[in-house]
mmCIF file of C-alpha atoms and ligand atoms in Angstrom:
data_model
loop_
_atom_site.group_PDB
_atom_site.id
_atom_site.type_symbol
_atom_site.label_atom_id
_atom_site.label_comp_id
_atom_site.label_asym_id
_atom_site.label_seq_id
_atom_site.Cartn_x
_atom_site.Cartn_y
_atom_site.Cartn_z
ATOM 1 C CA UNK A 1 0.000 0.000 0.000
ATOM 2 C CA UNK A 2 1.207 3.490 -0.744
ATOM 3 C CA UNK A 3 -0.098 6.882 0.264
ATOM 4 C CA UNK A 4 -3.355 7.865 -1.449
ATOM 5 C CA UNK A 5 -5.427 11.046 -1.580
ATOM 6 C CA UNK A 6 -7.956 9.302 0.673
ATOM 7 C CA UNK A 7 -5.288 8.628 3.320
ATOM 8 C CA UNK A 8 -4.230 12.278 3.278
ATOM 9 C CA UNK A 9 -7.775 13.519 3.546
ATOM 10 C CA UNK A 10 -8.569 11.159 6.438
ATOM 11 C CA UNK A 11 -5.372 12.203 8.217
ATOM 12 C CA UNK A 12 -6.453 15.838 7.953
ATOM 13 C CA UNK A 13 -9.958 14.925 9.127
ATOM 14 C CA UNK A 14 -8.468 13.212 12.195
ATOM 15 C CA UNK A 15 -6.563 16.327 13.262
ATOM 16 C CA UNK A 16 -9.451 18.644 12.377
ATOM 17 C CA UNK A 17 -11.900 16.345 14.188
ATOM 18 C CA UNK A 18 -9.759 16.567 17.311
ATOM 19 C CA UNK A 19 -9.814 20.385 17.253
ATOM 20 C CA UNK A 20 -13.560 20.513 16.590
ATOM 21 C CA UNK A 21 -14.293 18.076 19.420
ATOM 22 C CA UNK A 22 -12.139 20.184 21.740
ATOM 23 C CA UNK A 23 -13.777 23.478 20.696
ATOM 24 C CA UNK A 24 -17.278 22.013 20.967
ATOM 25 C CA UNK A 25 -16.727 20.151 24.225
ATOM 26 C CA UNK A 26 -15.025 23.013 26.067
ATOM 27 C CA UNK A 27 -18.481 24.585 26.497
ATOM 28 C CA UNK A 28 -19.798 21.657 28.545
ATOM 29 C CA UNK A 29 -16.624 20.543 30.317
ATOM 30 C CA UNK A 30 -17.271 19.587 33.967
ATOM 31 C CA UNK A 31 -21.053 19.910 33.565
ATOM 32 C CA UNK A 32 -23.563 17.110 34.175
ATOM 33 C CA UNK A 33 -25.978 16.039 31.419
ATOM 34 C CA UNK A 34 -28.830 17.698 33.342
ATOM 35 C CA UNK A 35 -27.004 20.984 33.718
ATOM 36 C CA UNK A 36 -26.254 20.927 29.995
ATOM 37 C CA UNK A 37 -29.901 20.220 29.179
ATOM 38 C CA UNK A 38 -31.221 23.088 31.263
ATOM 39 C CA UNK A 39 -28.688 25.565 29.916
ATOM 40 C CA UNK A 40 -28.353 24.537 26.257
ATOM 41 C CA UNK A 41 -31.133 22.074 25.470
ATOM 42 C CA UNK A 42 -28.954 19.977 23.187
ATOM 43 C CA UNK A 43 -25.498 21.522 22.939
ATOM 44 C CA UNK A 44 -24.458 21.433 19.283
ATOM 45 C CA UNK A 45 -22.949 24.798 18.388
ATOM 46 C CA UNK A 46 -19.319 25.825 18.690
ATOM 47 C CA UNK A 47 -20.185 28.765 20.921
ATOM 48 C CA UNK A 48 -17.349 28.947 23.446
ATOM 49 C CA UNK A 49 -18.047 29.775 27.085
ATOM 50 C CA UNK A 50 -17.821 27.010 29.635
ATOM 51 C CA UNK A 51 -15.779 27.149 32.822
ATOM 52 C CA UNK A 52 -12.799 28.488 30.833
ATOM 53 C CA UNK A 53 -14.948 31.247 29.320
ATOM 54 C CA UNK A 54 -13.472 30.337 25.954
ATOM 55 C CA UNK A 55 -14.014 32.478 22.852
ATOM 56 C CA UNK A 56 -16.139 30.679 20.279
ATOM 57 C CA UNK A 57 -14.008 28.567 17.942
ATOM 58 C CA UNK A 58 -10.965 28.519 20.189
ATOM 59 C CA UNK A 59 -9.404 25.325 21.510
ATOM 60 C CA UNK A 60 -7.735 24.157 24.724
ATOM 61 C CA UNK A 61 -4.732 22.100 25.843
ATOM 62 C CA UNK A 62 -5.882 18.999 23.947
ATOM 63 C CA UNK A 63 -5.361 20.667 20.565
ATOM 64 C CA UNK A 64 -2.482 22.882 21.689
ATOM 65 C CA UNK A 65 -0.398 19.966 22.979
ATOM 66 C CA UNK A 66 -1.162 18.002 19.816
ATOM 67 C CA UNK A 67 0.118 20.917 17.760
ATOM 68 C CA UNK A 68 3.202 21.127 19.992
ATOM 69 C CA UNK A 69 3.976 17.490 19.101
ATOM 70 C CA UNK A 70 3.213 18.076 15.417
ATOM 71 C CA UNK A 71 5.463 21.148 15.298
ATOM 72 C CA UNK A 72 8.334 19.236 16.919
ATOM 73 C CA UNK A 73 8.121 16.503 14.290
ATOM 74 C CA UNK A 74 7.645 18.887 11.382
ATOM 75 C CA UNK A 75 10.461 21.239 12.407
ATOM 76 C CA UNK A 76 13.111 18.572 11.827
ATOM 77 C CA UNK A 77 11.214 15.874 9.953
ATOM 78 C CA UNK A 78 12.284 13.249 12.464
ATOM 79 C CA UNK A 79 11.034 12.011 15.806
ATOM 80 C CA UNK A 80 12.696 13.551 18.846
ATOM 81 C CA UNK A 81 11.272 13.104 22.330
ATOM 82 C CA UNK A 82 13.452 15.999 23.497
ATOM 83 C CA UNK A 83 12.096 18.391 20.874
ATOM 84 C CA UNK A 84 8.577 17.507 21.943
ATOM 85 C CA UNK A 85 9.480 18.108 25.588
ATOM 86 C CA UNK A 86 11.033 21.470 24.627
ATOM 87 C CA UNK A 87 7.840 22.433 22.795
ATOM 88 C CA UNK A 88 5.778 21.428 25.838
ATOM 89 C CA UNK A 89 7.962 23.749 27.940
ATOM 90 C CA UNK A 90 7.466 26.633 25.501
ATOM 91 C CA UNK A 91 3.732 25.936 25.518
ATOM 92 C CA UNK A 92 3.542 25.873 29.325
ATOM 93 C CA UNK A 93 5.472 29.147 29.548
ATOM 94 C CA UNK A 94 2.950 30.740 27.170
ATOM 95 C CA UNK A 95 0.402 30.495 30.012
ATOM 96 C CA UNK A 96 -2.117 28.227 28.305
ATOM 97 C CA UNK A 97 -5.812 28.646 29.102
ATOM 98 C CA UNK A 98 -5.813 25.189 30.702
ATOM 99 C CA UNK A 99 -3.207 22.628 31.777
ATOM 100 C CA UNK A 100 -3.692 19.365 33.634
ATOM 101 C CA UNK A 101 -1.872 18.770 36.896
ATOM 102 C CA UNK A 102 -0.127 15.594 35.674
ATOM 103 C CA UNK A 103 0.926 17.407 32.517
ATOM 104 C CA UNK A 104 2.295 20.326 34.527
ATOM 105 C CA UNK A 105 4.217 17.970 36.795
ATOM 106 C CA UNK A 106 5.742 16.111 33.840
ATOM 107 C CA UNK A 107 6.831 19.278 32.064
ATOM 108 C CA UNK A 108 8.216 20.729 35.323
ATOM 109 C CA UNK A 109 10.229 17.564 35.917
ATOM 110 C CA UNK A 110 11.825 17.929 32.505
ATOM 111 C CA UNK A 111 12.469 21.646 33.031
ATOM 112 C CA UNK A 112 14.088 21.310 36.428
ATOM 113 C CA UNK A 113 15.803 17.929 36.181
ATOM 114 C CA UNK A 114 16.183 17.342 32.455
ATOM 115 C CA UNK A 115 14.419 13.996 32.807
ATOM 116 C CA UNK A 116 12.717 12.776 29.626
ATOM 117 C CA UNK A 117 9.920 10.478 30.685
ATOM 118 C CA UNK A 118 8.263 10.200 34.065
ATOM 119 C CA UNK A 119 8.714 7.117 36.249
ATOM 120 C CA UNK A 120 5.757 4.764 36.590
ATOM 121 C CA UNK A 121 3.139 6.354 38.861
ATOM 122 C CA UNK A 122 -0.113 4.915 40.169
ATOM 123 C CA UNK A 123 -1.925 8.266 39.958
ATOM 124 C CA UNK A 124 -1.162 9.025 36.317
ATOM 125 C CA UNK A 125 -4.117 7.206 34.756
ATOM 126 C CA UNK A 126 -5.581 10.397 33.321
ATOM 127 C CA UNK A 127 -6.458 10.940 29.661
ATOM 128 C CA UNK A 128 -3.737 13.555 28.996
ATOM 129 C CA UNK A 129 -1.551 11.304 26.862
ATOM 130 C CA UNK A 130 -4.428 9.911 24.795
ATOM 131 C CA UNK A 131 -5.831 13.355 23.941
ATOM 132 C CA UNK A 132 -2.705 14.293 21.969
ATOM 133 C CA UNK A 133 -2.318 11.087 19.935
ATOM 134 C CA UNK A 134 -3.387 12.362 16.515
ATOM 135 C CA UNK A 135 0.028 13.635 15.342
ATOM 136 C CA UNK A 136 1.793 10.477 16.535
ATOM 137 C CA UNK A 137 -0.747 8.239 14.799
ATOM 138 C CA UNK A 138 -0.348 10.142 11.521
ATOM 139 C CA UNK A 139 3.452 10.268 11.617
ATOM 140 C CA UNK A 140 3.879 6.542 12.346
ATOM 141 C CA UNK A 141 1.183 4.945 10.195
ATOM 142 C CA UNK A 142 2.640 1.939 8.392
ATOM 143 C CA UNK A 143 5.221 0.922 11.004
ATOM 144 C CA UNK A 144 3.966 -0.766 14.157
ATOM 145 C CA UNK A 145 7.257 -0.741 16.059
ATOM 146 C CA UNK A 146 7.776 2.949 15.376
ATOM 147 C CA UNK A 147 4.163 3.651 16.358
ATOM 148 C CA UNK A 148 4.606 1.896 19.691
ATOM 149 C CA UNK A 149 7.903 3.541 20.529
ATOM 150 C CA UNK A 150 6.772 7.059 19.636
ATOM 151 C CA UNK A 151 3.421 6.643 21.405
ATOM 152 C CA UNK A 152 5.024 5.583 24.668
ATOM 153 C CA UNK A 153 7.724 8.248 24.423
ATOM 154 C CA UNK A 154 5.200 11.050 24.016
ATOM 155 C CA UNK A 155 2.881 9.582 26.671
ATOM 156 C CA UNK A 156 5.611 9.134 29.281
ATOM 157 C CA UNK A 157 6.683 12.755 29.114
ATOM 158 C CA UNK A 158 3.743 13.327 31.457
ATOM 159 C CA UNK A 159 1.792 10.098 32.049
ATOM 160 C CA UNK A 160 3.277 6.724 32.906
ATOM 161 C CA UNK A 161 0.632 4.212 33.895
ATOM 162 C CA UNK A 162 -0.310 0.828 32.344
ATOM 163 C CA UNK A 163 -3.934 1.891 31.708
ATOM 164 C CA UNK A 164 -2.878 5.188 30.150
ATOM 165 C CA UNK A 165 -0.336 3.361 27.974
ATOM 166 C CA UNK A 166 -2.847 0.758 26.803
ATOM 167 C CA UNK A 167 -5.609 3.290 26.198
ATOM 168 C CA UNK A 168 -3.327 5.713 24.387
ATOM 169 C CA UNK A 169 -1.993 2.962 22.125
ATOM 170 C CA UNK A 170 -5.576 1.881 21.397
ATOM 171 C CA UNK A 171 -6.645 5.404 20.405
ATOM 172 C CA UNK A 172 -3.685 5.634 18.026
ATOM 173 C CA UNK A 173 -4.428 2.201 16.549
ATOM 174 C CA UNK A 174 -8.016 3.220 15.899
ATOM 175 C CA UNK A 175 -7.011 6.444 14.159
ATOM 176 C CA UNK A 176 -4.551 4.529 11.972
ATOM 177 C CA UNK A 177 -7.028 1.746 11.186
ATOM 178 C CA UNK A 178 -9.633 4.348 10.193
ATOM 179 C CA UNK A 179 -7.153 6.176 7.949
ATOM 180 C CA UNK A 180 -6.355 2.880 6.229
ATOM 181 C CA UNK A 181 -10.055 2.297 5.552
ATOM 182 C CA UNK A 182 -11.241 0.081 8.414
ATOM 183 C CA UNK A 183 -14.969 -0.631 8.713
ATOM 184 C CA UNK A 184 -16.885 -0.504 12.022
ATOM 185 C CA UNK A 185 -16.078 -4.139 12.805
ATOM 186 C CA UNK A 186 -12.360 -3.626 12.337
ATOM 187 C CA UNK A 187 -12.536 -0.510 14.476
ATOM 188 C CA UNK A 188 -14.370 -2.473 17.133
ATOM 189 C CA UNK A 189 -11.643 -5.150 16.979
ATOM 190 C CA UNK A 190 -9.167 -2.541 18.247
ATOM 191 C CA UNK A 191 -11.292 -2.055 21.368
ATOM 192 C CA UNK A 192 -11.544 -5.839 21.803
ATOM 193 C CA UNK A 193 -7.780 -6.192 21.969
ATOM 194 C CA UNK A 194 -7.781 -3.537 24.701
ATOM 195 C CA UNK A 195 -10.642 -5.025 26.737
ATOM 196 C CA UNK A 196 -9.173 -8.543 26.457
ATOM 197 C CA UNK A 197 -6.065 -7.307 28.217
ATOM 198 C CA UNK A 198 -7.731 -4.728 30.490
ATOM 199 C CA UNK A 199 -11.394 -5.666 31.080
ATOM 200 C CA UNK A 200 -12.055 -2.384 32.936
ATOM 201 C CA UNK A 201 -12.335 -0.691 29.527
ATOM 202 C CA UNK A 202 -15.449 -2.742 28.608
ATOM 203 C CA UNK A 203 -18.173 -0.356 27.532
ATOM 204 C CA UNK A 204 -21.207 -2.474 26.599
ATOM 205 C CA UNK A 205 -22.932 -1.402 29.807
ATOM 206 C CA UNK A 206 -22.039 2.274 29.683
ATOM 207 C CA UNK A 207 -22.829 4.046 32.947
ATOM 208 C CA UNK A 208 -22.352 7.637 31.834
ATOM 209 C CA UNK A 209 -19.099 8.396 33.646
ATOM 210 C CA UNK A 210 -17.165 10.793 31.424
ATOM 211 C CA UNK A 211 -14.380 11.817 33.779
ATOM 212 C CA UNK A 212 -10.723 12.452 32.978
ATOM 213 C CA UNK A 213 -9.790 8.950 34.175
ATOM 214 C CA UNK A 214 -8.601 7.164 31.038
ATOM 215 C CA UNK A 215 -10.994 4.247 31.598
ATOM 216 C CA UNK A 216 -14.055 6.528 31.943
ATOM 217 C CA UNK A 217 -12.893 8.649 29.023
ATOM 218 C CA UNK A 218 -12.446 5.759 26.610
ATOM 219 C CA UNK A 219 -15.666 4.023 27.679
ATOM 220 C CA UNK A 220 -17.452 7.270 26.803
ATOM 221 C CA UNK A 221 -15.643 7.588 23.475
ATOM 222 C CA UNK A 222 -16.308 3.973 22.506
ATOM 223 C CA UNK A 223 -19.946 4.112 23.588
ATOM 224 C CA UNK A 224 -20.729 7.133 21.420
ATOM 225 C CA UNK A 225 -18.549 6.004 18.546
ATOM 226 C CA UNK A 226 -20.333 2.675 18.222
ATOM 227 C CA UNK A 227 -23.868 3.790 19.069
ATOM 228 C CA UNK A 228 -24.042 6.577 16.463
ATOM 229 C CA UNK A 229 -23.911 6.654 12.673
ATOM 230 C CA UNK A 230 -22.327 9.974 11.737
ATOM 231 C CA UNK A 231 -19.497 12.247 12.858
ATOM 232 C CA UNK A 232 -22.008 14.887 13.925
ATOM 233 C CA UNK A 233 -24.198 12.513 15.939
ATOM 234 C CA UNK A 234 -21.157 11.015 17.679
ATOM 235 C CA UNK A 235 -19.760 14.404 18.697
ATOM 236 C CA UNK A 236 -23.102 15.825 19.821
ATOM 237 C CA UNK A 237 -23.750 12.742 21.936
ATOM 238 C CA UNK A 238 -20.361 12.905 23.572
ATOM 239 C CA UNK A 239 -20.253 16.611 24.448
ATOM 240 C CA UNK A 240 -23.760 16.422 25.932
ATOM 241 C CA UNK A 241 -22.472 13.756 28.320
ATOM 242 C CA UNK A 242 -20.407 16.513 29.951
ATOM 243 C CA UNK A 243 -17.574 15.591 32.314
ATOM 244 C CA UNK A 244 -14.231 15.951 30.560
ATOM 245 C CA UNK A 245 -16.182 16.893 27.446
ATOM 246 C CA UNK A 246 -13.450 18.732 25.552
ATOM 247 C CA UNK A 247 -11.164 15.722 25.877
ATOM 248 C CA UNK A 248 -13.767 13.027 25.155
ATOM 249 C CA UNK A 249 -14.737 15.288 22.235
ATOM 250 C CA UNK A 250 -11.132 15.567 21.060
ATOM 251 C CA UNK A 251 -10.495 11.817 21.207
ATOM 252 C CA UNK A 252 -13.811 10.880 19.587
ATOM 253 C CA UNK A 253 -13.198 13.660 17.052
ATOM 254 C CA UNK A 254 -9.853 12.256 15.924
ATOM 255 C CA UNK A 255 -11.164 8.708 15.525
ATOM 256 C CA UNK A 256 -14.520 9.676 13.987
ATOM 257 C CA UNK A 257 -12.829 12.274 11.775
ATOM 258 C CA UNK A 258 -10.529 9.636 10.279
ATOM 259 C CA UNK A 259 -13.354 7.096 10.102
ATOM 260 C CA UNK A 260 -16.134 9.176 8.496
ATOM 261 C CA UNK A 261 -13.771 11.386 6.512
ATOM 262 C CA UNK A 262 -13.466 15.084 5.760
ATOM 263 C CA UNK A 263 -16.816 15.496 3.971
ATOM 264 C CA UNK A 264 -18.700 14.126 6.981
ATOM 265 C CA UNK A 265 -17.488 16.920 9.257
ATOM 266 C CA UNK A 266 -20.291 19.517 9.275
ATOM 267 C CA UNK A 267 -19.398 22.668 7.323
ATOM 268 C CA UNK A 268 -20.753 24.992 10.013
ATOM 269 C CA UNK A 269 -18.361 23.461 12.544
ATOM 270 C CA UNK A 270 -15.406 23.775 10.182
ATOM 271 C CA UNK A 271 -16.339 27.411 9.604
ATOM 272 C CA UNK A 272 -16.793 28.224 13.261
ATOM 273 C CA UNK A 273 -13.418 26.792 14.302
ATOM 274 C CA UNK A 274 -10.798 29.520 14.685
ATOM 275 C CA UNK A 275 -9.233 30.104 11.262
ATOM 276 C CA UNK A 276 -5.645 29.880 12.448
ATOM 277 C CA UNK A 277 -6.301 26.600 14.289
ATOM 278 C CA UNK A 278 -8.152 25.158 11.296
ATOM 279 C CA UNK A 279 -5.235 26.066 9.056
ATOM 280 C CA UNK A 280 -2.603 24.643 11.413
ATOM 281 C CA UNK A 281 -4.300 21.279 11.978
ATOM 282 C CA UNK A 282 -5.115 20.809 8.304
ATOM 283 C CA UNK A 283 -1.586 21.574 7.166
ATOM 284 C CA UNK A 284 -0.053 19.449 9.935
ATOM 285 C CA UNK A 285 -2.352 16.523 9.099
ATOM 286 C CA UNK A 286 -1.145 16.436 5.523
ATOM 287 C CA UNK A 287 2.535 17.029 6.285
ATOM 288 C CA UNK A 288 2.676 14.404 9.048
ATOM 289 C CA UNK A 289 1.266 11.590 6.940
ATOM 290 C CA UNK A 290 3.634 12.550 4.134
ATOM 291 C CA UNK A 291 6.495 11.779 6.551
ATOM 292 C CA UNK A 292 4.999 8.448 7.647
ATOM 293 C CA UNK A 293 6.393 5.027 6.673
ATOM 294 C CA UNK A 294 3.216 4.528 4.628
ATOM 295 C CA UNK A 295 4.380 7.376 2.378
ATOM 296 C CA UNK A 296 8.143 7.007 2.500
ATOM 297 C CA UNK A 297 8.999 3.302 2.560
ATOM 298 C CA UNK A 298 9.947 1.709 -0.760
ATOM 299 C CA UNK A 299 7.075 -0.191 -2.372
HETATM 300 MN MN1 MN B 301 -8.759 20.703 27.376
HETATM 301 MN MN1 MN B 302 -10.402 18.267 29.285
#
């Protein structure tokens, strides 16, 4: 297989889907479904607000950290954990609108001690590594060993926990499978490999917990991904579940974006997303997959 126009377009849709999910979900982050219902009815417009009082169309740490990874790869054309860590430092110093505590701790550890990669920690099972998987998935598509190494290197800069590792790898696998043209059953197979090893991720009896714990986050993503039929329906369902809505939105957005493709992302959402962000994610999506083994290895 070599790189096709469809692969490129799906790669761009993955990165754009992430940003749209982030922008849409930021409005309902930390709210309960009932609070969302009484304030918004059904929340389905990129309208900003939320606890961060975000401007409409702007994004949060989920997209910003993903772009920090993308920029590190694209600046040199090769993978460098250190360059990513340096970009995280620059991002943190720019006083981002939001930053998770585990992320802050990881970046601080690198800044003060020069340590690349946090030691294993029982409290690091947040979703902060999974939310920024899009650039890694695009850059490594076509080489499983490279995918695994890069995924764990980016994850461990802040999060080092077996559930975070497994969930983050699974998100990346799903994005890659979708780019390569997987159907719903093949996408579901990716979740089966995860739940076989870590049964806590099972989502057939979804309870509605959409917290920042990686298990809750991915159960929410999987539930809405497999119980809806379009990109729009999936994203609306997920952000109306509240909780860590910008991050569940970002993760569902990257998988559903790659799966349903660019044309399935509603035009009014594309338009409402901040122009600069839309430009950056679309350009990065294309450039990253052009650097991937799928594009560069000899046929
Ligand atoms: Mn966020
Ligand atoms: Mn979040």
